[in-house]
Amino acid sequence: MTVTATETIRKEIFVDAAPETAFRVFTEQTAAWWPLQKYGIFLEDAETVVFEDRDGWRLIEKAKDGRETEWGEVLDYEFASRVRFTWHPGRDSDDEPTEIEVTFTADKDGTLVVLEHRGWENLTGERRESRAGYDNGWPGVLEQFRQVAE
C-alpha cells in the first residue's frame, strides 16, 4: 500500500478506562501525557500545554517565562465521545492548519481511541512533507496518553 503525502493519518489505541475518563485525560490533563520537551514549540523552556477557554476552547502551550503559543482551536466536541480541533503549533491559525479529530468509543471494559489527522491536501511544500513525521510520532504520543489514562 502506497501512502500519499495528503492521506489522512489514522491511529487507534485501546485504553483500559471508561470513555469519560479517556476524554477527560485527553482534554483536561494534556500536560500529563504530551511529550512537551520533544514535541513542543518552546522545548526545554516549556512549562505546560493545556486546553483553555479563551473566546472558544483553544490548545495553548506556555513557556516558563510567560510566552504562549496557540496550537489549535476546538471546532466542536461531544463530551466523552469526540473532540475536533485545528492544528497549527507555532503558526497563526489562518496559516495552513490541519485538523485533528479524536473519538472515544466504549469497547468491552475500556475505550477505543481513534485519532485522525487530516487536511494535508491544504498544505504546501515542507508543511505537507511533515506528514511523515506526524505519522511516525502519533503512536508514541498516544501510548503516553494511554499510560496516563489507565
Short mmCIF file of C-alpha atoms in Angstrom, two decimals:
data_model
loop_
_atom_site.label_atom_id
_atom_site.label_comp_id
_atom_site.label_asym_id
_atom_site.label_seq_id
_atom_site.Cartn_x
_atom_site.Cartn_y
_atom_site.Cartn_z
CA MET A 1 0.00 0.00 0.00
CA THR A 2 1.37 3.38 -1.01
CA VAL A 3 0.71 6.31 1.32
CA THR A 4 0.36 9.72 -0.27
CA ALA A 5 1.53 12.99 1.27
CA THR A 6 -2.11 14.05 1.62
CA GLU A 7 -3.70 10.91 3.08
CA THR A 8 -5.39 11.17 6.48
CA ILE A 9 -3.31 9.78 9.34
CA ARG A 10 -5.40 7.33 11.38
CA LYS A 11 -4.15 5.83 14.64
CA GLU A 12 -6.02 3.64 17.15
CA ILE A 13 -5.25 2.67 20.71
CA PHE A 14 -7.20 0.73 23.32
CA VAL A 15 -7.37 2.39 26.73
CA ASP A 16 -8.34 0.41 29.83
CA ALA A 17 -10.60 3.20 31.09
CA ALA A 18 -14.15 4.42 30.51
CA PRO A 19 -14.76 6.85 27.60
CA GLU A 20 -15.48 9.64 30.11
CA THR A 21 -12.10 9.12 31.77
CA ALA A 22 -10.23 8.88 28.47
CA PHE A 23 -11.89 12.06 27.19
CA ARG A 24 -11.11 13.97 30.40
CA VAL A 25 -7.48 12.86 30.41
CA PHE A 26 -7.12 13.88 26.76
CA THR A 27 -8.68 17.32 27.21
CA GLU A 28 -8.11 18.19 30.89
CA GLN A 29 -4.74 16.56 31.62
CA THR A 30 -2.93 17.11 28.34
CA ALA A 31 0.25 18.27 30.08
CA ALA A 32 0.43 14.94 31.97
CA TRP A 33 0.83 12.90 28.79
CA TRP A 34 2.00 15.17 25.97
CA PRO A 35 5.81 14.85 25.46
CA LEU A 36 6.32 18.61 25.56
CA GLN A 37 10.13 18.59 25.66
CA LYS A 38 10.15 16.51 22.47
CA TYR A 39 7.08 17.80 20.61
CA GLY A 40 6.67 21.37 21.76
CA ILE A 41 7.49 24.80 20.43
CA PHE A 42 9.40 26.04 23.48
CA LEU A 43 11.10 22.66 24.13
CA GLU A 44 13.29 22.95 27.29
CA ASP A 45 11.65 26.30 28.14
CA ALA A 46 8.15 24.78 28.00
CA GLU A 47 6.04 24.75 31.13
CA THR A 48 2.72 23.22 30.10
CA VAL A 49 0.20 22.57 27.35
CA VAL A 50 -3.49 22.96 28.12
CA PHE A 51 -6.93 23.29 26.56
CA GLU A 52 -8.24 26.68 27.75
CA ASP A 53 -11.49 28.57 27.25
CA ARG A 54 -10.36 31.81 25.56
CA ASP A 55 -13.02 33.15 23.22
CA GLY A 56 -13.51 29.49 22.37
CA TRP A 57 -11.69 26.39 23.52
CA ARG A 58 -8.04 26.52 22.44
CA LEU A 59 -4.95 24.35 22.88
CA ILE A 60 -2.18 26.55 24.29
CA GLU A 61 1.50 25.86 25.02
CA LYS A 62 3.00 28.02 27.77
CA ALA A 63 6.68 28.71 28.40
CA LYS A 64 8.27 29.19 31.82
CA ASP A 65 8.92 32.86 31.00
CA GLY A 66 5.25 33.59 30.22
CA ARG A 67 5.33 33.26 26.42
CA GLU A 68 2.41 31.41 24.87
CA THR A 69 1.59 29.93 21.51
CA GLU A 70 -1.67 28.51 20.26
CA TRP A 71 -1.60 25.02 18.78
CA GLY A 72 -5.24 24.83 17.72
CA GLU A 73 -8.85 25.80 18.25
CA VAL A 74 -11.61 23.35 19.15
CA LEU A 75 -14.16 23.27 16.34
CA ASP A 76 -16.65 21.03 18.14
CA TYR A 77 -16.88 18.27 20.69
CA GLU A 78 -19.28 15.86 22.37
CA PHE A 79 -18.29 15.05 25.96
CA ALA A 80 -16.84 11.54 26.30
CA SER A 81 -17.37 10.89 22.60
CA ARG A 82 -15.24 13.13 20.37
CA VAL A 83 -13.23 16.33 20.03
CA ARG A 84 -12.24 18.03 16.76
CA PHE A 85 -9.74 20.88 16.53
CA THR A 86 -7.49 22.74 14.13
CA TRP A 87 -3.78 22.01 14.38
CA HIS A 88 -1.14 24.67 13.76
CA PRO A 89 1.53 24.56 16.51
CA GLY A 90 3.72 27.64 16.37
CA ARG A 91 1.85 29.19 13.44
CA ASP A 92 -1.08 31.57 13.05
CA SER A 93 -4.48 29.90 12.94
CA ASP A 94 -5.02 31.01 9.34
CA ASP A 95 -1.61 29.72 8.20
CA GLU A 96 -2.45 26.34 6.63
CA PRO A 97 -3.88 24.48 9.64
CA THR A 98 -4.59 20.77 9.55
CA GLU A 99 -7.37 19.18 11.60
CA ILE A 100 -7.43 16.51 14.27
CA GLU A 101 -10.45 14.53 15.39
CA VAL A 102 -10.27 12.11 18.31
CA THR A 103 -13.13 9.73 19.07
CA PHE A 104 -13.71 7.76 22.26
CA THR A 105 -15.85 4.63 21.85
CA ALA A 106 -16.76 2.17 24.59
CA ASP A 107 -15.22 -1.21 23.80
CA LYS A 108 -15.67 -4.05 26.28
CA ASP A 109 -14.33 -2.72 29.60
CA GLY A 110 -12.38 0.14 28.05
CA THR A 111 -12.29 2.66 25.24
CA LEU A 112 -11.15 2.54 21.66
CA VAL A 113 -9.50 5.88 20.96
CA VAL A 114 -9.13 6.80 17.29
CA LEU A 115 -7.13 9.83 16.19
CA GLU A 116 -7.49 11.13 12.65
CA HIS A 117 -5.14 13.88 11.49
CA ARG A 118 -6.37 15.26 8.19
CA GLY A 119 -6.19 18.26 5.89
CA TRP A 120 -2.75 17.54 4.47
CA GLU A 121 -4.04 18.40 1.00
CA ASN A 122 -4.37 22.02 2.18
CA LEU A 123 -0.64 22.29 2.88
CA THR A 124 2.23 23.10 0.57
CA GLY A 125 5.93 22.29 0.46
CA GLU A 126 7.66 21.45 3.75
CA ARG A 127 4.43 21.56 5.73
CA ARG A 128 2.94 18.82 3.58
CA GLU A 129 6.18 16.86 3.93
CA SER A 130 5.82 16.99 7.73
CA ARG A 131 3.05 14.39 7.41
CA ALA A 132 5.55 11.52 7.64
CA GLY A 133 6.89 12.85 10.95
CA TYR A 134 3.39 13.03 12.40
CA ASP A 135 2.57 9.57 11.07
CA ASN A 136 5.59 8.22 12.93
CA GLY A 137 5.12 10.40 16.03
CA TRP A 138 1.46 9.89 16.88
CA PRO A 139 1.84 6.25 18.08
CA GLY A 140 4.33 7.25 20.80
CA VAL A 141 2.22 10.22 21.86
CA LEU A 142 -0.89 8.05 22.09
CA GLU A 143 0.99 5.43 24.09
CA GLN A 144 1.91 8.09 26.67
CA PHE A 145 -1.75 9.15 26.71
CA ARG A 146 -2.83 5.54 27.30
CA GLN A 147 -0.44 5.15 30.23
CA VAL A 148 -1.79 8.25 31.95
CA ALA A 149 -5.44 7.41 31.21
CA GLU A 150 -5.09 3.94 32.70
#
